[in-house]
């Protein structure tokens, strides 16, 4: 059933190949990313829910643990939080001084951690879009982040540099 949908999404896709796919924890939402766009697919109905985009290449995407939210990060120096059911952007884009390469929701879905090429990890309030604390500096570009119990990973909170 999932493999068939992957084939179907590739036939609906315009000219660009799919660069990454992320499956929500409930296995009902699939995010397919190609260049600047992300398509949200509802697996049980085999229906495309939304198409969202950035001004530059999307670098990562993740679905929150409860399946309500999707984050996309981009070379346009933003992270965007979307409603998983409608594709509506919920906040103004979260601005960064350089490329945003990864993001992860915390277990509660109330905070978002972003990894930026400027060497900082930033923690954002998902409801307001405000920073929760000053940036955590690492000195070199941060290319990934994993939070224990997040949709994308296991283990301790970590940032890849």
PDB file of C-alpha atoms in Angstrom:
ATOM      1  CA  UNK A   1       0.000   0.000   0.000  1.00  0.00           C
ATOM      2  CA  UNK A   2       2.827   2.476   0.862  1.00  0.00           C
ATOM      3  CA  UNK A   3       4.991   1.375  -2.065  1.00  0.00           C
ATOM      4  CA  UNK A   4       2.075   1.903  -4.448  1.00  0.00           C
ATOM      5  CA  UNK A   5       1.520   5.427  -3.128  1.00  0.00           C
ATOM      6  CA  UNK A   6       5.200   6.224  -3.619  1.00  0.00           C
ATOM      7  CA  UNK A   7       4.846   5.178  -7.253  1.00  0.00           C
ATOM      8  CA  UNK A   8       1.681   7.271  -7.595  1.00  0.00           C
ATOM      9  CA  UNK A   9       3.296  10.355  -6.045  1.00  0.00           C
ATOM     10  CA  UNK A  10       6.163  10.109  -8.499  1.00  0.00           C
ATOM     11  CA  UNK A  11       3.723  10.053 -11.418  1.00  0.00           C
ATOM     12  CA  UNK A  12       1.917  13.150 -10.117  1.00  0.00           C
ATOM     13  CA  UNK A  13       5.193  14.923  -9.434  1.00  0.00           C
ATOM     14  CA  UNK A  14       6.114  17.494 -12.021  1.00  0.00           C
ATOM     15  CA  UNK A  15       9.601  17.271 -13.540  1.00  0.00           C
ATOM     16  CA  UNK A  16      11.698  17.154 -10.384  1.00  0.00           C
ATOM     17  CA  UNK A  17      12.634  13.905  -8.659  1.00  0.00           C
ATOM     18  CA  UNK A  18      11.639  13.298  -5.062  1.00  0.00           C
ATOM     19  CA  UNK A  19      14.614  14.102  -2.814  1.00  0.00           C
ATOM     20  CA  UNK A  20      13.226  12.906   0.521  1.00  0.00           C
ATOM     21  CA  UNK A  21      10.121  11.341   2.019  1.00  0.00           C
ATOM     22  CA  UNK A  22       9.040  11.412   5.656  1.00  0.00           C
ATOM     23  CA  UNK A  23       6.315   9.263   7.159  1.00  0.00           C
ATOM     24  CA  UNK A  24       4.370  10.550  10.162  1.00  0.00           C
ATOM     25  CA  UNK A  25       4.382   8.501  13.376  1.00  0.00           C
ATOM     26  CA  UNK A  26       0.771   7.387  12.795  1.00  0.00           C
ATOM     27  CA  UNK A  27       1.740   6.215   9.288  1.00  0.00           C
ATOM     28  CA  UNK A  28      -1.127   8.218   7.789  1.00  0.00           C
ATOM     29  CA  UNK A  29       0.792  11.282   6.568  1.00  0.00           C
ATOM     30  CA  UNK A  30       3.587  11.135   4.001  1.00  0.00           C
ATOM     31  CA  UNK A  31       5.632  14.204   3.084  1.00  0.00           C
ATOM     32  CA  UNK A  32       7.396  14.060  -0.293  1.00  0.00           C
ATOM     33  CA  UNK A  33       9.981  16.787  -1.006  1.00  0.00           C
ATOM     34  CA  UNK A  34      11.418  17.904  -4.315  1.00  0.00           C
ATOM     35  CA  UNK A  35      13.536  21.041  -4.599  1.00  0.00           C
ATOM     36  CA  UNK A  36      11.398  23.928  -3.240  1.00  0.00           C
ATOM     37  CA  UNK A  37       8.124  22.054  -2.697  1.00  0.00           C
ATOM     38  CA  UNK A  38       6.698  19.534  -0.303  1.00  0.00           C
ATOM     39  CA  UNK A  39       3.552  17.531  -0.962  1.00  0.00           C
ATOM     40  CA  UNK A  40       1.466  16.237   1.937  1.00  0.00           C
ATOM     41  CA  UNK A  41      -0.261  12.894   1.249  1.00  0.00           C
ATOM     42  CA  UNK A  42      -2.934  11.184   3.351  1.00  0.00           C
ATOM     43  CA  UNK A  43      -2.087   7.492   2.966  1.00  0.00           C
ATOM     44  CA  UNK A  44      -5.422   5.839   3.880  1.00  0.00           C
ATOM     45  CA  UNK A  45      -7.316   7.878   1.269  1.00  0.00           C
ATOM     46  CA  UNK A  46      -4.369   8.063  -1.165  1.00  0.00           C
ATOM     47  CA  UNK A  47      -5.142  11.753  -1.473  1.00  0.00           C
ATOM     48  CA  UNK A  48      -2.846  14.733  -1.775  1.00  0.00           C
ATOM     49  CA  UNK A  49      -3.682  17.082   1.096  1.00  0.00           C
ATOM     50  CA  UNK A  50      -1.488  20.081   0.288  1.00  0.00           C
ATOM     51  CA  UNK A  51       1.503  21.436  -1.560  1.00  0.00           C
ATOM     52  CA  UNK A  52       3.724  23.919   0.279  1.00  0.00           C
ATOM     53  CA  UNK A  53       6.838  25.693  -0.895  1.00  0.00           C
ATOM     54  CA  UNK A  54       9.879  27.765   0.019  1.00  0.00           C
ATOM     55  CA  UNK A  55      11.808  30.311  -2.035  1.00  0.00           C
ATOM     56  CA  UNK A  56      14.839  27.984  -2.193  1.00  0.00           C
ATOM     57  CA  UNK A  57      15.579  24.248  -1.845  1.00  0.00           C
ATOM     58  CA  UNK A  58      13.973  22.469   1.119  1.00  0.00           C
ATOM     59  CA  UNK A  59      16.672  20.852   3.247  1.00  0.00           C
ATOM     60  CA  UNK A  60      14.597  18.825   5.730  1.00  0.00           C
ATOM     61  CA  UNK A  61      11.096  18.057   6.918  1.00  0.00           C
ATOM     62  CA  UNK A  62       9.583  16.424   9.988  1.00  0.00           C
ATOM     63  CA  UNK A  63       6.116  15.594  11.304  1.00  0.00           C
ATOM     64  CA  UNK A  64       5.367  16.270  14.966  1.00  0.00           C
ATOM     65  CA  UNK A  65       4.836  13.262  17.227  1.00  0.00           C
ATOM     66  CA  UNK A  66       1.058  13.878  17.406  1.00  0.00           C
ATOM     67  CA  UNK A  67       0.838  14.277  13.615  1.00  0.00           C
ATOM     68  CA  UNK A  68      -0.678  17.784  13.746  1.00  0.00           C
ATOM     69  CA  UNK A  69       2.336  19.789  12.579  1.00  0.00           C
ATOM     70  CA  UNK A  70       4.931  19.632   9.828  1.00  0.00           C
ATOM     71  CA  UNK A  71       8.142  21.648   9.716  1.00  0.00           C
ATOM     72  CA  UNK A  72      10.185  22.328   6.612  1.00  0.00           C
ATOM     73  CA  UNK A  73      13.631  23.951   6.585  1.00  0.00           C
ATOM     74  CA  UNK A  74      15.237  25.619   3.639  1.00  0.00           C
ATOM     75  CA  UNK A  75      18.225  27.222   2.024  1.00  0.00           C
ATOM     76  CA  UNK A  76      16.061  30.391   1.998  1.00  0.00           C
ATOM     77  CA  UNK A  77      17.130  30.779   5.674  1.00  0.00           C
ATOM     78  CA  UNK A  78      13.740  29.899   7.124  1.00  0.00           C
ATOM     79  CA  UNK A  79      11.910  27.139   8.917  1.00  0.00           C
ATOM     80  CA  UNK A  80       8.149  26.982   8.384  1.00  0.00           C
ATOM     81  CA  UNK A  81       5.533  25.256  10.522  1.00  0.00           C
ATOM     82  CA  UNK A  82       2.494  23.925   8.668  1.00  0.00           C
ATOM     83  CA  UNK A  83      -0.843  22.393   9.643  1.00  0.00           C
ATOM     84  CA  UNK A  84      -0.498  18.745   8.596  1.00  0.00           C
ATOM     85  CA  UNK A  85      -4.193  18.428   7.675  1.00  0.00           C
ATOM     86  CA  UNK A  86      -4.517  21.542   5.493  1.00  0.00           C
ATOM     87  CA  UNK A  87      -1.007  22.693   4.604  1.00  0.00           C
ATOM     88  CA  UNK A  88      -1.743  26.148   6.023  1.00  0.00           C
ATOM     89  CA  UNK A  89       1.350  27.922   7.354  1.00  0.00           C
ATOM     90  CA  UNK A  90       0.703  28.513  11.048  1.00  0.00           C
ATOM     91  CA  UNK A  91       3.308  31.208  11.749  1.00  0.00           C
ATOM     92  CA  UNK A  92       5.449  33.665   9.869  1.00  0.00           C
ATOM     93  CA  UNK A  93       8.600  31.883   8.663  1.00  0.00           C
ATOM     94  CA  UNK A  94      11.186  31.480  11.428  1.00  0.00           C
ATOM     95  CA  UNK A  95      14.065  33.627  10.181  1.00  0.00           C
ATOM     96  CA  UNK A  96      17.715  32.555  10.467  1.00  0.00           C
ATOM     97  CA  UNK A  97      20.950  34.323   9.412  1.00  0.00           C
ATOM     98  CA  UNK A  98      22.076  31.413   7.205  1.00  0.00           C
ATOM     99  CA  UNK A  99      20.858  28.136   5.653  1.00  0.00           C
ATOM    100  CA  UNK A 100      18.579  26.086   7.905  1.00  0.00           C
ATOM    101  CA  UNK A 101      19.555  22.450   7.490  1.00  0.00           C
ATOM    102  CA  UNK A 102      17.395  20.522   9.969  1.00  0.00           C
ATOM    103  CA  UNK A 103      14.688  20.782  12.598  1.00  0.00           C
ATOM    104  CA  UNK A 104      13.016  18.571  15.183  1.00  0.00           C
ATOM    105  CA  UNK A 105       9.959  18.964  17.393  1.00  0.00           C
ATOM    106  CA  UNK A 106      10.296  18.134  21.067  1.00  0.00           C
ATOM    107  CA  UNK A 107       8.141  15.323  22.530  1.00  0.00           C
ATOM    108  CA  UNK A 108       5.358  17.732  23.530  1.00  0.00           C
ATOM    109  CA  UNK A 109       5.267  19.466  20.141  1.00  0.00           C
ATOM    110  CA  UNK A 110       5.552  22.821  21.926  1.00  0.00           C
ATOM    111  CA  UNK A 111       9.158  23.538  20.950  1.00  0.00           C
ATOM    112  CA  UNK A 112      11.069  23.307  17.703  1.00  0.00           C
ATOM    113  CA  UNK A 113      14.848  22.999  17.522  1.00  0.00           C
ATOM    114  CA  UNK A 114      16.565  24.203  14.338  1.00  0.00           C
ATOM    115  CA  UNK A 115      20.099  23.612  13.073  1.00  0.00           C
ATOM    116  CA  UNK A 116      21.661  26.492  11.147  1.00  0.00           C
ATOM    117  CA  UNK A 117      24.788  26.736   9.031  1.00  0.00           C
ATOM    118  CA  UNK A 118      25.819  29.821  11.062  1.00  0.00           C
ATOM    119  CA  UNK A 119      26.884  27.468  13.877  1.00  0.00           C
ATOM    120  CA  UNK A 120      23.851  27.848  16.134  1.00  0.00           C
ATOM    121  CA  UNK A 121      21.048  25.663  17.381  1.00  0.00           C
ATOM    122  CA  UNK A 122      17.873  27.627  18.064  1.00  0.00           C
ATOM    123  CA  UNK A 123      14.872  26.645  20.168  1.00  0.00           C
ATOM    124  CA  UNK A 124      11.531  28.145  19.149  1.00  0.00           C
ATOM    125  CA  UNK A 125       8.078  28.309  20.720  1.00  0.00           C
ATOM    126  CA  UNK A 126       5.778  26.519  18.260  1.00  0.00           C
ATOM    127  CA  UNK A 127       2.706  28.569  19.228  1.00  0.00           C
ATOM    128  CA  UNK A 128       4.206  32.069  19.099  1.00  0.00           C
ATOM    129  CA  UNK A 129       7.256  31.589  16.864  1.00  0.00           C
ATOM    130  CA  UNK A 130       9.402  33.377  19.433  1.00  0.00           C
ATOM    131  CA  UNK A 131      12.846  32.102  20.432  1.00  0.00           C
ATOM    132  CA  UNK A 132      12.713  30.266  23.780  1.00  0.00           C
ATOM    133  CA  UNK A 133      16.304  31.215  24.639  1.00  0.00           C
ATOM    134  CA  UNK A 134      19.391  32.730  23.030  1.00  0.00           C
ATOM    135  CA  UNK A 135      21.037  30.635  20.288  1.00  0.00           C
ATOM    136  CA  UNK A 136      23.328  27.811  21.398  1.00  0.00           C
ATOM    137  CA  UNK A 137      26.607  28.390  19.538  1.00  0.00           C
ATOM    138  CA  UNK A 138      28.808  25.580  18.276  1.00  0.00           C
ATOM    139  CA  UNK A 139      31.345  27.498  16.212  1.00  0.00           C
ATOM    140  CA  UNK A 140      30.774  25.662  12.932  1.00  0.00           C
ATOM    141  CA  UNK A 141      27.721  24.970  10.806  1.00  0.00           C
ATOM    142  CA  UNK A 142      25.171  22.686  12.440  1.00  0.00           C
ATOM    143  CA  UNK A 143      23.764  20.217   9.937  1.00  0.00           C
ATOM    144  CA  UNK A 144      21.367  18.094  11.990  1.00  0.00           C
ATOM    145  CA  UNK A 145      19.454  17.772  15.218  1.00  0.00           C
ATOM    146  CA  UNK A 146      17.837  14.804  16.970  1.00  0.00           C
ATOM    147  CA  UNK A 147      15.650  14.962  20.070  1.00  0.00           C
ATOM    148  CA  UNK A 148      14.924  11.915  22.216  1.00  0.00           C
ATOM    149  CA  UNK A 149      11.426  10.695  21.409  1.00  0.00           C
ATOM    150  CA  UNK A 150      10.950  13.021  18.431  1.00  0.00           C
ATOM    151  CA  UNK A 151       9.329  11.718  15.281  1.00  0.00           C
ATOM    152  CA  UNK A 152      12.679  11.386  13.525  1.00  0.00           C
ATOM    153  CA  UNK A 153      15.001  10.011  16.097  1.00  0.00           C
ATOM    154  CA  UNK A 154      15.932   8.332  19.296  1.00  0.00           C
ATOM    155  CA  UNK A 155      18.704   8.915  21.779  1.00  0.00           C
ATOM    156  CA  UNK A 156      19.831  12.051  23.531  1.00  0.00           C
ATOM    157  CA  UNK A 157      19.329  15.572  22.272  1.00  0.00           C
ATOM    158  CA  UNK A 158      22.169  16.131  19.843  1.00  0.00           C
ATOM    159  CA  UNK A 159      23.315  18.414  17.081  1.00  0.00           C
ATOM    160  CA  UNK A 160      25.514  17.329  14.189  1.00  0.00           C
ATOM    161  CA  UNK A 161      28.280  19.680  13.138  1.00  0.00           C
TER     162      UNK A 161
END
